[in-house]
Short mmCIF file of C-alpha atoms and ligand atoms in Angstrom, two decimals:
data_model
loop_
_atom_site.label_atom_id
_atom_site.label_comp_id
_atom_site.label_asym_id
_atom_site.label_seq_id
_atom_site.Cartn_x
_atom_site.Cartn_y
_atom_site.Cartn_z
CA MET A 1 -43.06 54.32 74.11
CA GLN A 2 -42.06 50.67 74.57
CA ALA A 3 -45.71 49.68 74.11
CA GLU A 4 -45.70 51.55 70.79
CA TYR A 5 -42.64 49.70 69.51
CA ARG A 6 -44.13 46.40 70.68
CA GLN A 7 -47.31 47.16 68.79
CA ARG A 8 -45.35 47.88 65.61
CA ARG A 9 -43.48 44.58 65.94
CA GLN A 10 -46.77 42.83 66.58
CA LYS A 11 -48.24 44.21 63.37
CA LEU A 12 -45.19 43.18 61.42
CA MET A 13 -45.26 39.68 62.92
CA GLU A 14 -48.88 39.29 61.92
CA LYS A 15 -47.83 39.95 58.36
CA ILE A 16 -44.92 37.54 58.26
CA GLY A 17 -46.71 34.58 59.86
CA SER A 18 -44.24 31.72 59.82
CA GLY A 19 -41.40 33.79 58.41
CA THR A 20 -38.43 35.37 60.15
CA ALA A 21 -37.60 39.02 59.60
CA ILE A 22 -34.14 40.44 60.13
CA PHE A 23 -33.33 44.14 60.41
CA GLY A 24 -29.86 45.63 60.74
CA SER A 25 -28.92 48.91 62.40
CA ALA A 26 -27.20 51.65 60.42
CA PRO A 27 -23.43 51.42 60.18
CA SER A 28 -21.43 54.32 61.58
CA ALA A 29 -20.25 56.67 58.83
CA VAL A 30 -16.84 58.24 58.44
CA MET A 31 -16.68 62.01 57.89
CA HIS A 32 -12.93 62.01 57.32
CA HIS A 33 -10.03 59.85 58.49
CA ASP A 34 -10.99 58.65 61.97
CA VAL A 35 -13.72 61.23 62.60
CA GLU A 36 -17.28 59.99 62.34
CA TYR A 37 -20.55 61.69 61.50
CA ASN A 38 -23.14 61.82 64.24
CA PHE A 39 -24.81 58.44 64.30
CA ARG A 40 -28.16 58.22 62.52
CA GLN A 41 -30.08 55.01 63.06
CA ASP A 42 -31.63 53.12 60.18
CA SER A 43 -35.25 54.26 60.04
CA SER A 44 -36.91 50.84 59.85
CA PHE A 45 -34.70 49.43 62.57
CA PHE A 46 -35.57 52.40 64.75
CA TYR A 47 -39.27 52.13 63.90
CA LEU A 48 -39.37 48.56 65.23
CA THR A 49 -37.02 48.80 68.20
CA GLY A 50 -36.35 52.39 69.29
CA PHE A 51 -32.78 51.16 69.78
CA ASN A 52 -30.30 53.82 68.80
CA GLU A 53 -26.91 52.16 68.48
CA THR A 54 -24.86 50.80 65.63
CA GLU A 55 -23.75 47.15 65.25
CA ALA A 56 -27.14 45.79 66.22
CA VAL A 57 -29.47 43.30 64.57
CA ALA A 58 -33.14 42.68 65.34
CA VAL A 59 -34.77 39.33 64.59
CA LEU A 60 -38.53 38.83 64.58
CA ALA A 61 -39.52 35.19 64.65
CA PRO A 62 -43.23 34.89 65.47
CA HIS A 63 -43.15 31.11 65.05
CA HIS A 64 -40.41 30.67 67.65
CA GLU A 65 -41.74 29.31 70.91
CA GLU A 66 -39.90 31.58 73.31
CA HIS A 67 -37.91 34.16 71.39
CA LYS A 68 -40.17 36.12 69.10
CA PHE A 69 -38.11 39.28 69.35
CA VAL A 70 -34.34 38.91 69.59
CA LEU A 71 -31.71 41.64 69.66
CA PHE A 72 -28.00 41.36 68.99
CA VAL A 73 -26.13 44.36 70.43
CA ARG A 74 -22.67 45.58 71.31
CA PRO A 75 -21.75 44.40 74.82
CA LYS A 76 -20.69 46.95 77.39
CA GLU A 77 -17.01 47.86 77.21
CA PRO A 78 -16.22 50.65 79.67
CA GLU A 79 -12.84 51.48 78.16
CA LYS A 80 -14.48 52.12 74.75
CA GLU A 81 -17.52 53.86 76.23
CA VAL A 82 -15.20 56.46 77.73
CA TRP A 83 -14.42 57.53 74.16
CA SER A 84 -17.62 57.08 72.24
CA GLY A 85 -20.49 57.07 74.69
CA ILE A 86 -22.45 54.76 76.93
CA ARG A 87 -23.69 51.51 75.41
CA THR A 88 -26.91 49.88 76.47
CA GLY A 89 -25.29 46.46 76.57
CA VAL A 90 -26.86 43.02 76.61
CA GLU A 91 -28.53 43.26 80.03
CA GLY A 92 -29.71 46.82 79.43
CA ALA A 93 -31.22 45.93 76.08
CA LYS A 94 -33.12 43.05 77.63
CA GLU A 95 -34.47 45.24 80.42
CA ARG A 96 -35.28 48.33 78.42
CA TYR A 97 -36.16 47.23 74.89
CA GLY A 98 -38.54 44.37 75.53
CA ALA A 99 -36.54 41.68 73.73
CA ASP A 100 -37.21 38.04 74.64
CA GLU A 101 -33.53 37.34 74.23
CA VAL A 102 -30.45 39.50 73.71
CA TYR A 103 -27.02 38.33 72.59
CA PRO A 104 -23.72 40.08 72.00
CA ILE A 105 -23.43 40.94 68.29
CA ALA A 106 -20.34 38.71 68.03
CA GLU A 107 -22.65 35.70 68.50
CA LEU A 108 -24.84 36.51 65.51
CA ASN A 109 -23.37 33.80 63.36
CA ASP A 110 -23.86 31.09 65.97
CA LYS A 111 -27.27 32.11 67.21
CA LEU A 112 -29.03 33.15 64.03
CA PRO A 113 -29.68 29.65 62.54
CA GLN A 114 -32.07 28.63 65.31
CA TYR A 115 -34.38 31.48 64.26
CA LEU A 116 -34.21 30.62 60.58
CA GLN A 117 -34.46 26.88 60.31
CA LYS A 118 -38.17 26.61 61.04
CA ALA A 119 -39.14 29.72 59.11
CA ASP A 120 -40.79 29.29 55.73
CA ARG A 121 -39.31 32.54 54.46
CA ILE A 122 -36.73 35.15 55.39
CA TYR A 123 -37.63 38.82 55.22
CA TYR A 124 -34.55 40.93 54.78
CA HIS A 125 -33.50 43.97 52.81
CA PHE A 126 -30.06 43.60 51.24
CA GLY A 127 -28.59 46.97 52.10
CA ARG A 128 -25.38 48.79 52.84
CA ASP A 129 -24.16 46.36 55.49
CA ARG A 130 -22.20 43.90 53.34
CA ALA A 131 -21.17 41.74 56.29
CA LEU A 132 -24.78 41.23 57.35
CA ASN A 133 -25.82 40.57 53.75
CA ASP A 134 -23.16 37.86 53.53
CA THR A 135 -24.11 36.31 56.87
CA ILE A 136 -27.73 35.98 55.86
CA LEU A 137 -26.96 34.62 52.42
CA LYS A 138 -24.56 32.09 53.89
CA HIS A 139 -27.11 30.78 56.40
CA TRP A 140 -29.83 30.66 53.83
CA GLN A 141 -27.69 28.73 51.36
CA ARG A 142 -26.72 26.26 54.06
CA LEU A 143 -30.34 25.70 55.02
CA MET A 144 -31.28 25.21 51.39
CA ARG A 145 -28.55 22.62 50.98
CA VAL A 146 -30.21 20.45 53.63
CA TYR A 147 -33.73 21.29 52.50
CA PRO A 148 -34.18 18.07 50.46
CA LYS A 149 -33.50 16.07 53.64
CA THR A 150 -35.61 18.14 56.03
CA GLY A 151 -38.37 19.49 53.85
CA THR A 152 -38.52 22.61 56.03
CA GLY A 153 -36.76 25.91 55.97
CA PRO A 154 -36.94 29.31 54.35
CA ILE A 155 -37.45 28.65 50.67
CA ALA A 156 -37.26 32.34 49.73
CA ILE A 157 -35.86 35.66 50.86
CA GLN A 158 -38.37 38.46 50.46
CA ASP A 159 -37.32 42.09 50.67
CA SER A 160 -38.48 43.26 54.11
CA ASN A 161 -39.30 46.68 52.66
CA THR A 162 -42.31 45.09 51.00
CA ILE A 163 -43.85 44.55 54.42
CA ILE A 164 -42.55 47.30 56.65
CA ASP A 165 -42.98 50.20 54.25
CA SER A 166 -46.77 49.94 54.23
CA LEU A 167 -46.74 50.06 58.05
CA ARG A 168 -44.53 53.14 58.10
CA LEU A 169 -46.76 54.82 55.54
CA VAL A 170 -49.60 55.14 58.08
CA LYS A 171 -48.52 57.22 61.04
CA SER A 172 -49.59 56.48 64.60
CA TRP A 173 -50.44 59.13 67.20
CA ALA A 174 -47.00 58.82 68.71
CA GLU A 175 -45.43 59.46 65.32
CA LEU A 176 -47.73 62.37 64.66
CA GLU A 177 -46.68 63.99 67.92
CA LEU A 178 -43.07 63.93 66.77
CA MET A 179 -44.02 65.17 63.31
CA ARG A 180 -45.93 68.07 64.83
CA LYS A 181 -42.93 68.97 66.94
CA ALA A 182 -40.60 68.88 63.91
CA VAL A 183 -43.10 71.01 62.02
CA ALA A 184 -43.55 73.53 64.86
CA ILE A 185 -39.82 74.16 65.14
CA SER A 186 -39.44 74.43 61.36
CA VAL A 187 -42.38 76.84 61.16
CA GLU A 188 -40.72 79.06 63.74
CA ALA A 189 -37.47 78.99 61.78
CA HIS A 190 -39.20 79.92 58.50
CA ASN A 191 -41.16 82.76 60.06
CA HIS A 192 -38.00 84.11 61.62
CA ALA A 193 -36.07 83.78 58.34
CA ARG A 194 -38.61 85.91 56.53
CA GLU A 195 -38.23 88.65 59.13
CA PHE A 196 -34.47 88.38 59.11
CA ALA A 197 -33.83 88.35 55.35
CA ARG A 198 -33.08 91.66 53.74
CA PRO A 199 -30.81 93.02 51.01
CA GLY A 200 -27.16 92.79 52.03
CA ARG A 201 -27.50 89.70 54.20
CA TYR A 202 -25.86 86.47 53.06
CA GLU A 203 -27.65 83.22 52.41
CA HIS A 204 -25.49 81.50 55.03
CA GLU A 205 -26.59 83.99 57.68
CA ILE A 206 -30.17 82.96 57.09
CA GLN A 207 -29.18 79.31 57.18
CA ALA A 208 -27.42 79.89 60.51
CA GLU A 209 -30.44 81.66 62.01
CA MET A 210 -32.72 78.80 61.02
CA GLU A 211 -30.44 76.01 62.12
CA TYR A 212 -29.87 77.79 65.43
CA ILE A 213 -33.61 77.60 66.02
CA PHE A 214 -33.62 73.91 65.08
CA ARG A 215 -31.01 73.02 67.70
CA LYS A 216 -32.26 75.46 70.28
CA TYR A 217 -35.59 73.67 70.47
CA GLY A 218 -34.08 70.22 70.59
CA ALA A 219 -34.19 69.12 66.98
CA LEU A 220 -31.30 66.93 65.84
CA GLY A 221 -30.55 69.48 63.13
CA PRO A 222 -31.64 70.00 59.54
CA ALA A 223 -33.64 67.12 58.06
CA TYR A 224 -31.65 67.60 54.83
CA PRO A 225 -29.10 70.21 53.71
CA SER A 226 -30.88 73.57 54.01
CA ILE A 227 -31.47 75.27 50.68
CA ILE A 228 -31.20 79.07 50.96
CA ALA A 229 -31.33 80.11 47.34
CA SER A 230 -31.47 83.75 46.32
CA GLY A 231 -31.83 85.27 42.86
CA PRO A 232 -30.89 82.84 40.09
CA ASN A 233 -29.88 80.23 42.69
CA SER A 234 -33.61 79.70 43.23
CA CYS A 235 -33.57 77.78 39.94
CA ILE A 236 -31.09 75.18 41.24
CA LEU A 237 -33.15 72.49 42.94
CA HIS A 238 -30.54 71.26 45.40
CA TYR A 239 -28.57 74.47 45.84
CA VAL A 240 -26.62 74.14 49.11
CA GLU A 241 -23.59 76.44 48.82
CA ASN A 242 -25.61 79.20 50.51
CA ASN A 243 -22.90 81.85 50.10
CA ARG A 244 -24.48 84.60 47.98
CA GLN A 245 -25.37 88.09 49.17
CA LEU A 246 -29.06 88.94 48.84
CA GLN A 247 -30.06 91.71 46.44
CA GLU A 248 -33.06 94.03 46.58
CA LYS A 249 -34.80 92.50 43.54
CA ASP A 250 -34.10 88.88 44.40
CA LEU A 251 -36.52 86.18 45.23
CA LEU A 252 -35.37 84.04 48.12
CA LEU A 253 -36.33 80.37 48.03
CA ILE A 254 -35.90 78.65 51.37
CA ASP A 255 -36.34 74.88 51.50
CA ALA A 256 -35.50 73.84 55.04
CA GLY A 257 -36.90 71.73 57.84
CA CYS A 258 -35.64 70.04 60.95
CA SER A 259 -35.49 66.49 62.18
CA TYR A 260 -36.97 65.95 65.62
CA GLY A 261 -36.73 62.52 67.20
CA TYR A 262 -35.87 61.32 63.69
CA TYR A 263 -39.12 62.70 62.19
CA ASN A 264 -38.71 65.29 59.47
CA ALA A 265 -40.39 68.48 58.37
CA ASP A 266 -39.90 69.69 54.80
CA ILE A 267 -41.06 73.24 54.06
CA THR A 268 -40.39 75.64 51.19
CA ARG A 269 -41.32 79.29 50.90
CA THR A 270 -40.30 81.83 48.28
CA PHE A 271 -40.53 85.56 48.88
CA PRO A 272 -39.06 88.85 47.60
CA VAL A 273 -36.00 89.96 49.55
CA GLY A 274 -36.83 93.63 49.15
CA GLY A 275 -40.46 93.16 50.28
CA LYS A 276 -42.07 93.60 46.85
CA PHE A 277 -42.43 91.13 43.99
CA THR A 278 -41.52 92.38 40.52
CA PRO A 279 -44.51 91.97 38.16
CA GLU A 280 -42.91 88.88 36.59
CA GLN A 281 -42.06 87.31 39.96
CA LYS A 282 -45.58 87.92 41.17
CA ILE A 283 -47.18 86.27 38.14
CA ILE A 284 -45.02 83.17 38.48
CA TYR A 285 -45.67 83.06 42.22
CA GLU A 286 -49.41 83.23 41.67
CA ILE A 287 -49.34 80.31 39.25
CA VAL A 288 -47.35 78.13 41.66
CA LEU A 289 -49.59 79.08 44.57
CA GLU A 290 -52.69 78.19 42.59
CA ALA A 291 -51.12 74.89 41.49
CA GLN A 292 -50.29 74.08 45.10
CA LYS A 293 -53.76 74.95 46.40
CA GLN A 294 -55.48 72.84 43.78
CA ALA A 295 -53.10 69.94 44.38
CA ILE A 296 -53.59 70.09 48.15
CA ALA A 297 -57.35 69.90 47.61
CA LYS A 298 -56.77 66.46 46.05
CA VAL A 299 -55.25 65.09 49.24
CA GLN A 300 -58.26 63.10 50.45
CA PRO A 301 -58.57 59.54 51.73
CA GLY A 302 -59.44 57.21 48.88
CA LYS A 303 -58.16 59.57 46.18
CA PRO A 304 -55.21 58.53 43.98
CA TYR A 305 -51.82 59.85 45.03
CA LYS A 306 -51.08 60.57 41.39
CA GLU A 307 -53.73 63.28 41.16
CA ILE A 308 -51.68 65.83 43.07
CA HIS A 309 -49.00 65.83 40.41
CA ASP A 310 -51.44 65.76 37.49
CA THR A 311 -53.37 68.66 39.01
CA ALA A 312 -50.32 70.80 39.72
CA VAL A 313 -48.82 70.21 36.30
CA ARG A 314 -52.02 71.21 34.54
CA VAL A 315 -52.29 74.51 36.44
CA ILE A 316 -48.63 75.26 35.77
CA VAL A 317 -48.93 74.48 32.07
CA GLU A 318 -52.08 76.59 31.70
CA GLY A 319 -50.29 79.46 33.47
CA LEU A 320 -47.17 79.23 31.34
CA MET A 321 -49.29 79.04 28.18
CA GLU A 322 -51.06 82.22 29.16
CA LEU A 323 -47.68 83.93 29.50
CA GLY A 324 -46.57 82.65 26.10
CA LEU A 325 -43.78 80.57 27.63
CA LEU A 326 -45.45 77.40 26.37
CA ALA A 327 -47.45 77.16 23.17
CA GLY A 328 -49.49 74.61 21.27
CA ASP A 329 -52.01 71.97 22.20
CA ILE A 330 -52.27 71.56 25.98
CA ASP A 331 -52.82 67.81 25.83
CA GLU A 332 -49.74 67.39 23.70
CA ILE A 333 -47.67 69.59 26.01
CA LEU A 334 -48.79 67.46 28.93
CA LYS A 335 -48.29 64.15 27.14
CA GLU A 336 -44.86 65.04 25.79
CA GLU A 337 -43.89 66.78 29.02
CA LYS A 338 -42.86 69.95 27.22
CA TYR A 339 -43.19 71.82 30.51
CA LYS A 340 -40.19 69.94 31.92
CA PRO A 341 -37.61 72.70 31.30
CA PHE A 342 -39.67 74.75 33.81
CA TYR A 343 -40.98 72.01 36.12
CA MET A 344 -38.76 68.95 36.25
CA HIS A 345 -39.58 67.32 39.59
CA ARG A 346 -42.57 65.52 41.04
CA THR A 347 -45.13 67.41 43.12
CA GLY A 348 -44.53 65.59 46.38
CA HIS A 349 -43.39 62.59 48.34
CA TRP A 350 -44.22 60.68 51.49
CA LEU A 351 -42.75 62.20 54.62
CA GLY A 352 -41.85 60.72 58.01
CA LEU A 353 -38.79 59.01 59.42
CA ASP A 354 -37.14 59.58 56.06
CA VAL A 355 -37.55 62.89 54.26
CA HIS A 356 -38.36 61.01 51.11
CA ASP A 357 -40.23 58.43 53.09
CA VAL A 358 -40.94 54.84 52.19
CA GLY A 359 -44.17 53.54 50.67
CA LEU A 360 -45.65 52.88 47.27
CA TYR A 361 -46.71 55.65 44.90
CA GLN A 362 -48.35 53.32 42.42
CA ARG A 363 -49.57 49.71 42.48
CA GLY A 364 -48.85 48.52 38.98
CA GLU A 365 -51.92 49.39 36.91
CA GLU A 366 -53.81 50.33 40.04
CA PRO A 367 -53.41 53.72 41.72
CA GLN A 368 -52.04 54.10 45.20
CA ASN A 369 -54.78 55.85 47.14
CA PHE A 370 -54.35 58.13 50.13
CA GLN A 371 -55.32 56.69 53.50
CA ALA A 372 -55.80 58.46 56.82
CA GLY A 373 -52.43 58.71 58.56
CA ASN A 374 -50.36 59.29 55.42
CA ILE A 375 -48.20 62.40 55.36
CA VAL A 376 -47.30 63.82 51.99
CA THR A 377 -45.56 66.97 50.80
CA VAL A 378 -47.12 69.10 48.08
CA GLU A 379 -44.42 71.18 46.45
CA PRO A 380 -44.97 72.45 42.93
CA GLY A 381 -42.56 74.95 41.42
CA ILE A 382 -41.57 76.88 38.33
CA TYR A 383 -37.91 77.47 37.55
CA ILE A 384 -36.79 79.74 34.73
CA GLY A 385 -33.03 79.61 34.98
CA LEU A 386 -30.56 81.94 33.31
CA GLU A 387 -29.74 79.07 30.94
CA THR A 388 -33.07 77.27 30.71
CA LYS A 389 -33.71 76.07 27.16
CA PRO A 390 -37.30 75.66 25.99
CA ALA A 391 -38.43 72.23 24.77
CA GLU A 392 -38.34 71.56 21.02
CA GLU A 393 -40.59 73.83 18.96
CA GLN A 394 -41.47 75.89 22.01
CA PRO A 395 -41.17 79.69 22.24
CA GLU A 396 -37.93 81.46 23.13
CA ILE A 397 -37.82 82.71 26.72
CA PRO A 398 -37.71 86.52 27.04
CA ASP A 399 -34.97 87.70 29.42
CA ARG A 400 -37.37 89.34 31.82
CA TRP A 401 -38.53 85.91 33.01
CA ARG A 402 -35.08 84.56 33.66
CA GLY A 403 -33.63 83.99 37.11
CA ILE A 404 -37.06 83.40 38.64
CA GLY A 405 -37.47 80.20 40.66
CA VAL A 406 -40.49 79.62 42.87
CA ARG A 407 -41.42 76.58 44.94
CA ILE A 408 -44.03 76.37 47.69
CA GLU A 409 -44.00 73.26 49.86
CA ASP A 410 -46.28 72.16 52.68
CA ASP A 411 -46.61 68.96 54.67
CA ILE A 412 -50.10 67.48 54.56
CA LEU A 413 -51.64 64.88 56.87
CA VAL A 414 -54.41 62.76 55.40
CA THR A 415 -57.28 62.63 57.90
CA ALA A 416 -60.39 60.44 58.04
CA ASP A 417 -62.43 63.02 56.17
CA GLY A 418 -59.93 65.14 54.28
CA HIS A 419 -56.57 66.59 55.18
CA GLU A 420 -54.76 68.89 57.55
CA VAL A 421 -52.00 71.21 56.38
CA LEU A 422 -49.51 70.65 59.19
CA THR A 423 -47.34 73.56 58.08
CA GLN A 424 -50.14 76.11 57.70
CA GLU A 425 -48.61 78.46 60.28
CA VAL A 426 -46.07 79.56 57.69
CA PRO A 427 -48.04 82.02 55.57
CA LYS A 428 -47.83 81.93 51.79
CA SER A 429 -50.23 84.54 50.43
CA ILE A 430 -48.81 87.28 48.22
CA GLU A 431 -49.55 89.85 50.93
CA ALA A 432 -47.75 87.84 53.61
CA MET A 433 -44.76 87.26 51.35
CA GLU A 434 -44.48 90.99 50.74
CA GLY A 435 -45.13 91.86 54.38
N1 LIG B 501 -36.06 69.27 50.47
C1 LIG B 501 -36.18 68.06 49.77
C2 LIG B 501 -37.47 68.00 49.07
O1 LIG B 501 -38.20 68.95 49.05
O2 LIG B 501 -37.84 66.98 48.58
MN1 MN B 502 -39.96 67.79 49.72
MN1 MN B 503 -38.20 70.50 50.49
#
């Protein structure tokens, strides 16, 4: 794995040329008082280093003669490690993480300037770590004060996301292995949940069954708060209370996936709790399924990302028009987004180290096109809430449609000649959902 991280740093260094890039680790986060959440490394920091501790900084300085990759880390402190876990320490980091030089984090201020003064640019993302933001600004300002005398130094700070995000957008084999593992565990959890759900069970019981499977197979846990939304809750996009009892006529919308080695799966299925769709539920389900299938077909290398949303929206609008839930001129409905009371989110997002992963969706006037190695979710839905109001001058919503929320979400890998539905082992046909 060290070779993989080295290769990623190499690619980044090729992009920054005579610049210096600085990446900070994630800060630790307080849950309450003096109790902390489990540590979760910053994704870009992890992508470049594999180093999984807080209070660390990575510096990439390709123009530096000896130290092209430098780490600042917490030194070993046995009396603290007894409480909060073993630290890698300065020596360990040098041995195990391939850095040319490693310093204790307390020396950041003193040691950083030597990696900046010959750089023509600093690459850094101003983020949550205020202290690091201040340190970098301070050094930059100092170097700019002497710039008239030296004529060298970093004349600009460029957001490092503009260079690392496009690397993260194309997954390597090593990343795909982890994605496949996250997907496999999540698939198992979804298939079990469908068997387990029945009238009388509570949403939280299903959540527990799924999250048990996540941990049992070595996932870190849910990739995001699991959404186990029955009946009208299926119309609340980020429903996370998960405390309702399932009823015979309910739909159950489950949006859940695990994080394995920091890579995330993101899967949604919607099925009838009692094993049989009502006629209205079935019609809505069929529209969403058709929208999803047509959108997935657009996931091809060289095709614009944007087409998946445009395709899904058109199928949904046509379907809702046929049901009399939307009326008028289809182009106007699309242009004025009159479908939004029923479909208010986008059809997908990049997926990887972050659930809503980094990377461009559009390049100004130009489209962002799919490339082999991208992973994208395709997740259209229709939500007719108990209180959904139609758009202006649109038909009233008959009660029989209310309380129906359907979303179907799969994770799609763009391949050299098309795509692969990574999550295809979770069925989604009408028959399977009723089975
Ligand atoms: N579960 C988050 C999403 O689907 O985007
Ligand atoms: Mn998603
Ligand atoms: Mn999801």
